[in-house]
Every structure is written in structure tokens, then in C-alpha cells.
mmCIF file of C-alpha atoms and ligand atoms in Angstrom:
data_model
loop_
_atom_site.group_PDB
_atom_site.id
_atom_site.type_symbol
_atom_site.label_atom_id
_atom_site.label_comp_id
_atom_site.label_asym_id
_atom_site.label_seq_id
_atom_site.Cartn_x
_atom_site.Cartn_y
_atom_site.Cartn_z
ATOM 1 C CA UNK A 286 -18.362 26.601 44.946
ATOM 2 C CA UNK A 287 -18.999 24.133 47.504
ATOM 3 C CA UNK A 288 -17.614 24.925 50.906
ATOM 4 C CA UNK A 289 -15.124 21.965 51.742
ATOM 5 C CA UNK A 290 -13.605 19.063 50.117
ATOM 6 C CA UNK A 291 -13.103 16.203 51.068
ATOM 7 C CA UNK A 292 -9.919 14.282 49.454
ATOM 8 C CA UNK A 293 -9.180 10.706 50.017
ATOM 9 C CA UNK A 294 -4.923 10.169 49.059
ATOM 10 C CA UNK A 295 -5.132 6.363 48.844
ATOM 11 C CA UNK A 296 -1.185 6.186 48.110
ATOM 12 C CA UNK A 297 0.273 2.914 46.912
ATOM 13 C CA UNK A 298 -2.661 1.067 48.728
ATOM 14 C CA UNK A 299 -5.373 -1.037 47.595
ATOM 15 C CA UNK A 300 -5.492 -3.841 44.610
ATOM 16 C CA UNK A 301 -8.306 -3.516 42.385
ATOM 17 C CA UNK A 302 -11.005 -5.629 44.450
ATOM 18 C CA UNK A 303 -10.038 -3.720 47.530
ATOM 19 C CA UNK A 304 -10.373 -0.564 45.827
ATOM 20 C CA UNK A 305 -13.783 -1.735 44.758
ATOM 21 C CA UNK A 306 -15.161 -2.494 48.023
ATOM 22 C CA UNK A 307 -13.942 0.703 49.673
ATOM 23 C CA UNK A 308 -15.365 2.725 46.366
ATOM 24 C CA UNK A 309 -18.698 0.476 47.062
ATOM 25 C CA UNK A 310 -19.030 1.092 51.028
ATOM 26 C CA UNK A 311 -18.705 4.871 50.320
ATOM 27 C CA UNK A 312 -20.914 5.314 47.871
ATOM 28 C CA UNK A 313 -23.805 3.052 50.053
ATOM 29 C CA UNK A 314 -22.498 5.474 52.902
ATOM 30 C CA UNK A 315 -23.035 8.866 51.268
ATOM 31 C CA UNK A 316 -26.274 7.679 49.535
ATOM 32 C CA UNK A 317 -28.268 9.282 52.490
ATOM 33 C CA UNK A 318 -25.661 12.107 53.133
ATOM 34 C CA UNK A 319 -26.828 15.685 51.466
ATOM 35 C CA UNK A 320 -23.557 16.396 49.758
ATOM 36 C CA UNK A 321 -24.811 20.091 48.424
ATOM 37 C CA UNK A 322 -22.225 21.989 50.374
ATOM 38 C CA UNK A 323 -19.197 19.277 50.338
ATOM 39 C CA UNK A 324 -16.732 17.953 47.564
ATOM 40 C CA UNK A 325 -15.817 14.719 47.815
ATOM 41 C CA UNK A 326 -12.769 12.962 45.792
ATOM 42 C CA UNK A 327 -11.050 9.835 46.004
ATOM 43 C CA UNK A 328 -7.392 9.309 44.532
ATOM 44 C CA UNK A 329 -6.421 5.806 44.196
ATOM 45 C CA UNK A 330 -3.304 4.362 42.473
ATOM 46 C CA UNK A 331 -3.189 4.473 38.819
ATOM 47 C CA UNK A 332 -3.981 0.753 38.007
ATOM 48 C CA UNK A 333 -7.093 1.566 40.192
ATOM 49 C CA UNK A 334 -8.807 4.571 38.410
ATOM 50 C CA UNK A 335 -10.630 2.876 35.447
ATOM 51 C CA UNK A 336 -12.526 0.447 37.504
ATOM 52 C CA UNK A 337 -12.911 3.185 39.824
ATOM 53 C CA UNK A 338 -14.172 5.375 37.690
ATOM 54 C CA UNK A 339 -16.753 2.447 36.308
ATOM 55 C CA UNK A 340 -18.109 2.073 40.005
ATOM 56 C CA UNK A 341 -18.738 6.024 40.336
ATOM 57 C CA UNK A 342 -20.919 6.344 37.612
ATOM 58 C CA UNK A 343 -23.998 8.004 38.655
ATOM 59 C CA UNK A 344 -21.987 8.593 41.660
ATOM 60 C CA UNK A 345 -21.134 12.812 43.016
ATOM 61 C CA UNK A 346 -17.674 11.311 43.800
ATOM 62 C CA UNK A 347 -15.218 12.473 42.149
ATOM 63 C CA UNK A 348 -11.837 11.221 40.843
ATOM 64 C CA UNK A 349 -8.105 12.436 41.319
ATOM 65 C CA UNK A 350 -4.833 10.786 40.328
ATOM 66 C CA UNK A 351 -1.986 11.344 42.566
ATOM 67 C CA UNK A 352 0.728 12.187 40.169
ATOM 68 C CA UNK A 353 0.874 12.633 36.217
ATOM 69 C CA UNK A 354 4.055 13.172 33.742
ATOM 70 C CA UNK A 355 4.304 17.002 32.164
ATOM 71 C CA UNK A 356 4.162 15.657 28.668
ATOM 72 C CA UNK A 357 1.514 14.738 26.026
ATOM 73 C CA UNK A 358 2.987 11.346 25.077
ATOM 74 C CA UNK A 359 6.545 9.488 23.690
ATOM 75 C CA UNK A 360 9.309 7.847 25.443
ATOM 76 C CA UNK A 361 8.486 8.599 29.182
ATOM 77 C CA UNK A 362 8.620 4.355 30.438
ATOM 78 C CA UNK A 363 6.615 3.847 33.034
ATOM 79 C CA UNK A 364 5.059 7.745 33.415
ATOM 80 C CA UNK A 365 1.795 8.862 32.501
ATOM 81 C CA UNK A 366 0.406 11.781 30.818
ATOM 82 C CA UNK A 367 -2.200 14.390 31.481
ATOM 83 C CA UNK A 368 -4.600 13.342 28.717
ATOM 84 C CA UNK A 369 -4.324 9.296 30.185
ATOM 85 C CA UNK A 370 -5.208 11.067 33.798
ATOM 86 C CA UNK A 371 -8.211 12.888 32.220
ATOM 87 C CA UNK A 372 -9.099 9.176 30.136
ATOM 88 C CA UNK A 373 -9.131 7.277 33.143
ATOM 89 C CA UNK A 374 -11.855 9.769 34.541
ATOM 90 C CA UNK A 375 -9.693 12.161 36.748
ATOM 91 C CA UNK A 376 -11.056 15.326 37.599
ATOM 92 C CA UNK A 377 -8.373 16.427 40.008
ATOM 93 C CA UNK A 378 -4.588 15.441 39.992
ATOM 94 C CA UNK A 379 -2.404 15.866 43.479
ATOM 95 C CA UNK A 380 0.812 17.547 42.665
ATOM 96 C CA UNK A 381 4.537 17.640 44.721
ATOM 97 C CA UNK A 382 2.834 15.750 47.461
ATOM 98 C CA UNK A 383 5.864 15.609 49.632
ATOM 99 C CA UNK A 384 6.549 11.672 49.665
ATOM 100 C CA UNK A 385 7.130 12.464 45.172
ATOM 101 C CA UNK A 386 9.339 15.630 46.224
ATOM 102 C CA UNK A 387 11.550 13.604 48.737
ATOM 103 C CA UNK A 388 11.430 10.385 46.974
ATOM 104 C CA UNK A 389 10.940 11.157 43.429
ATOM 105 C CA UNK A 390 13.029 14.650 43.732
ATOM 106 C CA UNK A 391 9.793 16.370 42.388
ATOM 107 C CA UNK A 392 11.309 20.251 42.523
ATOM 108 C CA UNK A 393 9.602 23.598 41.482
ATOM 109 C CA UNK A 394 11.090 23.035 38.265
ATOM 110 C CA UNK A 395 9.381 19.838 37.570
ATOM 111 C CA UNK A 396 6.005 21.342 39.348
ATOM 112 C CA UNK A 397 5.780 24.249 37.178
ATOM 113 C CA UNK A 398 5.686 22.340 33.828
ATOM 114 C CA UNK A 399 3.173 19.934 35.710
ATOM 115 C CA UNK A 400 1.438 22.483 36.683
ATOM 116 C CA UNK A 401 1.258 23.593 33.406
ATOM 117 C CA UNK A 402 0.039 20.525 31.561
ATOM 118 C CA UNK A 403 -2.665 20.513 34.049
ATOM 119 C CA UNK A 404 -3.794 23.805 33.775
ATOM 120 C CA UNK A 405 -3.656 23.080 29.530
ATOM 121 C CA UNK A 406 -5.260 19.741 30.039
ATOM 122 C CA UNK A 407 -8.172 21.256 32.165
ATOM 123 C CA UNK A 408 -7.181 19.292 35.128
ATOM 124 C CA UNK A 409 -7.497 20.857 38.342
ATOM 125 C CA UNK A 410 -4.123 20.326 40.296
ATOM 126 C CA UNK A 411 -4.000 19.894 44.053
ATOM 127 C CA UNK A 412 -0.525 21.838 45.135
ATOM 128 C CA UNK A 413 1.185 20.303 48.105
ATOM 129 C CA UNK A 414 3.935 22.465 50.413
ATOM 130 C CA UNK A 415 4.535 21.563 53.313
ATOM 131 C CA UNK A 416 7.441 21.906 55.761
ATOM 132 C CA UNK A 417 9.874 19.329 57.598
ATOM 133 C CA UNK A 418 10.044 19.370 61.688
ATOM 134 C CA UNK A 419 13.203 20.668 61.174
ATOM 135 C CA UNK A 420 12.533 24.004 59.351
ATOM 136 C CA UNK A 421 9.434 24.417 61.622
ATOM 137 C CA UNK A 422 11.874 24.502 64.565
ATOM 138 C CA UNK A 423 14.238 26.480 63.144
ATOM 139 C CA UNK A 424 11.407 28.998 62.384
ATOM 140 C CA UNK A 425 12.344 28.688 58.629
ATOM 141 C CA UNK A 426 8.079 27.048 57.870
ATOM 142 C CA UNK A 427 7.071 30.815 55.896
ATOM 143 C CA UNK A 428 10.314 30.530 54.061
ATOM 144 C CA UNK A 429 10.209 27.239 53.045
ATOM 145 C CA UNK A 430 6.318 27.622 52.444
ATOM 146 C CA UNK A 431 7.467 30.987 50.244
ATOM 147 C CA UNK A 432 9.704 29.156 48.405
ATOM 148 C CA UNK A 433 7.139 26.218 47.147
ATOM 149 C CA UNK A 434 3.798 28.856 46.633
ATOM 150 C CA UNK A 435 6.082 31.110 44.699
ATOM 151 C CA UNK A 436 5.690 28.601 41.523
ATOM 152 C CA UNK A 437 2.169 30.416 41.173
ATOM 153 C CA UNK A 438 3.354 33.492 40.344
ATOM 154 C CA UNK A 439 4.298 32.238 37.043
ATOM 155 C CA UNK A 440 0.266 31.627 36.399
ATOM 156 C CA UNK A 441 -2.548 33.632 35.133
ATOM 157 C CA UNK A 442 -5.188 34.097 37.382
ATOM 158 C CA UNK A 443 -7.922 31.930 35.096
ATOM 159 C CA UNK A 444 -5.979 29.151 35.828
ATOM 160 C CA UNK A 445 -5.233 29.716 39.202
ATOM 161 C CA UNK A 446 -9.327 30.049 40.088
ATOM 162 C CA UNK A 447 -8.875 25.873 39.501
ATOM 163 C CA UNK A 448 -5.981 25.418 41.828
ATOM 164 C CA UNK A 449 -6.478 24.091 45.241
ATOM 165 C CA UNK A 450 -3.704 24.252 47.839
ATOM 166 C CA UNK A 451 -3.020 21.155 50.281
ATOM 167 C CA UNK A 452 -1.040 22.510 53.464
ATOM 168 C CA UNK A 453 0.693 19.207 54.319
ATOM 169 C CA UNK A 454 3.105 19.281 57.617
ATOM 170 C CA UNK A 455 5.353 16.571 56.465
ATOM 171 C CA UNK A 456 6.038 15.750 60.324
ATOM 172 C CA UNK A 457 2.254 15.319 60.633
ATOM 173 C CA UNK A 458 2.255 13.062 57.846
ATOM 174 C CA UNK A 459 1.053 9.650 58.516
ATOM 175 C CA UNK A 460 2.499 10.007 62.469
ATOM 176 C CA UNK A 461 -0.845 10.346 63.889
ATOM 177 C CA UNK A 462 0.152 14.046 65.358
ATOM 178 C CA UNK A 463 -1.588 15.957 63.474
ATOM 179 C CA UNK A 464 -0.927 20.072 63.433
ATOM 180 C CA UNK A 465 -2.560 21.676 66.073
ATOM 181 C CA UNK A 466 -5.403 24.281 65.520
ATOM 182 C CA UNK A 467 -3.211 27.178 66.186
ATOM 183 C CA UNK A 468 -0.175 25.666 64.002
ATOM 184 C CA UNK A 469 -3.094 25.417 61.147
ATOM 185 C CA UNK A 470 -4.726 28.053 61.558
ATOM 186 C CA UNK A 471 -1.466 30.377 61.333
ATOM 187 C CA UNK A 472 -0.204 28.748 57.857
ATOM 188 C CA UNK A 473 -3.610 28.531 56.415
ATOM 189 C CA UNK A 474 -3.729 32.729 56.454
ATOM 190 C CA UNK A 475 -0.478 33.276 55.529
ATOM 191 C CA UNK A 476 -1.103 30.997 52.240
ATOM 192 C CA UNK A 477 -4.484 32.908 51.891
ATOM 193 C CA UNK A 478 -3.136 36.301 52.146
ATOM 194 C CA UNK A 479 -0.490 35.536 49.830
ATOM 195 C CA UNK A 480 -2.894 34.218 46.893
ATOM 196 C CA UNK A 481 -5.372 36.763 47.854
ATOM 197 C CA UNK A 482 -2.791 39.893 47.519
ATOM 198 C CA UNK A 483 -1.360 38.536 44.839
ATOM 199 C CA UNK A 484 -4.134 37.081 42.402
ATOM 200 C CA UNK A 485 -7.208 38.790 43.961
ATOM 201 C CA UNK A 486 -8.118 34.987 44.586
ATOM 202 C CA UNK A 487 -9.516 32.867 47.485
ATOM 203 C CA UNK A 488 -9.385 29.560 46.690
ATOM 204 C CA UNK A 489 -9.713 26.193 48.784
ATOM 205 C CA UNK A 490 -6.702 25.515 50.697
ATOM 206 C CA UNK A 491 -6.811 21.825 52.267
ATOM 207 C CA UNK A 492 -5.264 20.542 55.507
ATOM 208 C CA UNK A 493 -3.543 17.263 55.243
ATOM 209 C CA UNK A 494 -1.304 15.015 57.786
ATOM 210 C CA UNK A 495 -3.052 12.578 60.024
ATOM 211 C CA UNK A 496 -6.472 13.931 59.801
ATOM 212 C CA UNK A 497 -9.252 11.262 60.830
ATOM 213 C CA UNK A 498 -12.302 10.890 62.280
ATOM 214 C CA UNK A 499 -11.582 12.202 65.960
ATOM 215 C CA UNK A 500 -9.684 15.761 65.036
ATOM 216 C CA UNK A 501 -11.834 16.494 61.349
ATOM 217 C CA UNK A 502 -13.875 18.720 63.460
ATOM 218 C CA UNK A 503 -11.828 20.938 65.104
ATOM 219 C CA UNK A 504 -9.188 20.828 61.713
ATOM 220 C CA UNK A 505 -12.473 21.731 59.514
ATOM 221 C CA UNK A 506 -13.539 24.381 62.153
ATOM 222 C CA UNK A 507 -10.769 26.346 61.684
ATOM 223 C CA UNK A 508 -10.482 29.455 59.735
ATOM 224 C CA UNK A 509 -9.232 29.053 56.064
ATOM 225 C CA UNK A 510 -9.267 25.634 55.852
ATOM 226 C CA UNK A 511 -11.651 24.193 53.089
ATOM 227 C CA UNK A 512 -10.879 20.263 53.511
ATOM 228 C CA UNK A 513 -8.815 17.676 53.877
ATOM 229 C CA UNK A 514 -6.227 15.546 52.465
ATOM 230 C CA UNK A 515 -6.506 12.529 53.875
ATOM 231 C CA UNK A 516 -4.304 9.522 53.739
ATOM 232 C CA UNK A 517 -4.247 6.892 56.103
ATOM 233 C CA UNK A 518 -7.949 7.567 57.309
ATOM 234 C CA UNK A 519 -9.383 7.466 53.742
ATOM 235 C CA UNK A 520 -8.469 4.112 53.317
ATOM 236 C CA UNK A 521 -10.924 3.565 55.982
ATOM 237 C CA UNK A 522 -14.650 3.628 54.883
ATOM 238 C CA UNK A 523 -16.391 4.750 58.648
ATOM 239 C CA UNK A 524 -13.270 6.954 59.277
ATOM 240 C CA UNK A 525 -13.649 8.786 55.559
ATOM 241 C CA UNK A 526 -17.329 8.902 56.119
ATOM 242 C CA UNK A 527 -17.103 10.191 59.180
ATOM 243 C CA UNK A 528 -15.110 13.022 58.049
ATOM 244 C CA UNK A 529 -17.502 13.775 55.145
ATOM 245 C CA UNK A 530 -20.452 14.082 57.684
ATOM 246 C CA UNK A 531 -18.841 16.422 59.829
ATOM 247 C CA UNK A 532 -17.920 18.564 56.805
ATOM 248 C CA UNK A 533 -21.350 18.535 56.280
ATOM 249 C CA UNK A 534 -22.553 19.329 59.730
ATOM 250 C CA UNK A 535 -19.810 22.316 59.708
ATOM 251 C CA UNK A 536 -21.399 23.664 56.352
ATOM 252 C CA UNK A 537 -24.817 24.161 58.132
HETATM 253 P P1 PGA B 857 -1.802 10.441 56.179
HETATM 254 O O1 PGA B 857 -1.408 11.194 55.038
HETATM 255 O O2 PGA B 857 -3.628 11.154 56.466
HETATM 256 O O3 PGA B 857 -2.071 9.221 56.507
HETATM 257 O O4 PGA B 857 -1.146 11.560 57.316
HETATM 258 C C1 PGA B 857 -2.224 12.265 54.418
HETATM 259 C C2 PGA B 857 -1.207 12.851 53.271
HETATM 260 O O5 PGA B 857 0.132 12.445 53.232
HETATM 261 O O6 PGA B 857 -1.704 13.196 52.282
#
């Protein structure tokens, strides 16, 4: 297992030509790097997936989707099935991002179905969890995370081996204010203990929320942090490449 997973979440950004340019720049930048200890993933919007997949032939960069429906096919206008995600070249899918929970009312009930269909389709899910600022101030962080992570109890260990968790404090997403090293350390230890005590597994736990080239070293060197889910900074090749380079240096 590689030591770090550096994942770019492009969200609803980049038209096809812009996506091609970014992938070409990242591809060029990593061609001289030793990626044996770092896995790199990009998660473009659906409309860029097929072209991204073409551009990633012969590249070590993996492809992921930002969401998918849980049904295999049928009358679900506007939705994308797990098979379509695989067909577009994806090995990963982000599930339960706070923006989906907030704007599209994704709750535990839906996420259980999505996790199950990801496991059934052999897609590696990245399950996002995180608290709001208000919840943190009310000292509710652990309760909120417990509620979000408890759905894992419905799954078998053999499936959960394919799972990655992303801790993304909602107040840190897109704000330019990342969680402190101490805050990240505390939550990642808690998540690690939960997963290990329930399933006997050590899975990857990514941090997400205003991670960039400047704070990457501090965040990635924190105990139990096995990578990053990066939004804004993943849209700039020099920032994303710098984070990858930091992960490589730290894993040596
Ligand atoms: P950000 O987004 O890096 O722009 O804060 C992270 C995310 O939402 O996954």
C-alpha cells in the first residue's frame, strides 16, 4: 500500500479544454517524479471523465468520480450509474462530500446504498465526513463524526479494506482556513481508533479543507494523515504538483 493518496476534487470546474490542459500539465510534472510511495488521483466532473481517461493512458494518475447513483440503471434522469463511472475509467468515487450532504440532501440512508453499490461494482469509495463550525464550537465534533461513520458497521471487513475516509471539517472547505495540526491529529486518531477497534483495519484517512502547497507539509506529516482531498489547489498544476512532491519527500 502506498503511503499517501493525493486526490484532487475538481468540483464543478473546468471545461473540456481546461481539463485537458491541467491533466497534461500534471502528467508532465510527475513524469520526472518517483511515485512508488504516493498514489495520485484526480476527480473531474462527469463531462470531463472520458477525455481525462484518454489523456491518462500510460500515466500513473488514477481517475475518480465525484458522486454516483446507487442504482445500476433505469429511469433516474440526470444520474450516473456505477457501471458508467467504471466505463469512464474511474477506480474511485467520492461519496458524501459535505456539499452533496448540504445541497443535495445526501444522508446516511442514501450513503449506505451508495457505499454498497460502490463495493458491489468494485469501485473504491472515499467517504467524506466532517463537522460544521457551530458543531465544533458546541463540542459536538465527535458525535457528528460518530453518526456519519457508524454506517460502516453495516459492511463487511473485506469491503471496508477498499474504503478511504476523508476528514473534511466543513468550516475549512474553500475558506483558506485549514484545521490546525492539533485538530487534525485529534480527529484522525479518533477515526483511526474507530476503524481499527471495529474492523481491525488500518485504512487511509485523508485530510481535506484548504490544503495547499504551503500547508501540505505540516498537514501530511501529522500522525494518521495518509493523504489529502484537495479542492481549489488541485485546479492549479503547480500547487497540486508541489503537494505531490511534498508527499514524496515525507515518505522517504
Ligand atoms: P478545498 O476543498 O481544498 O477547496 O478547501 C476540499 C474539498 O472540498 O474536498
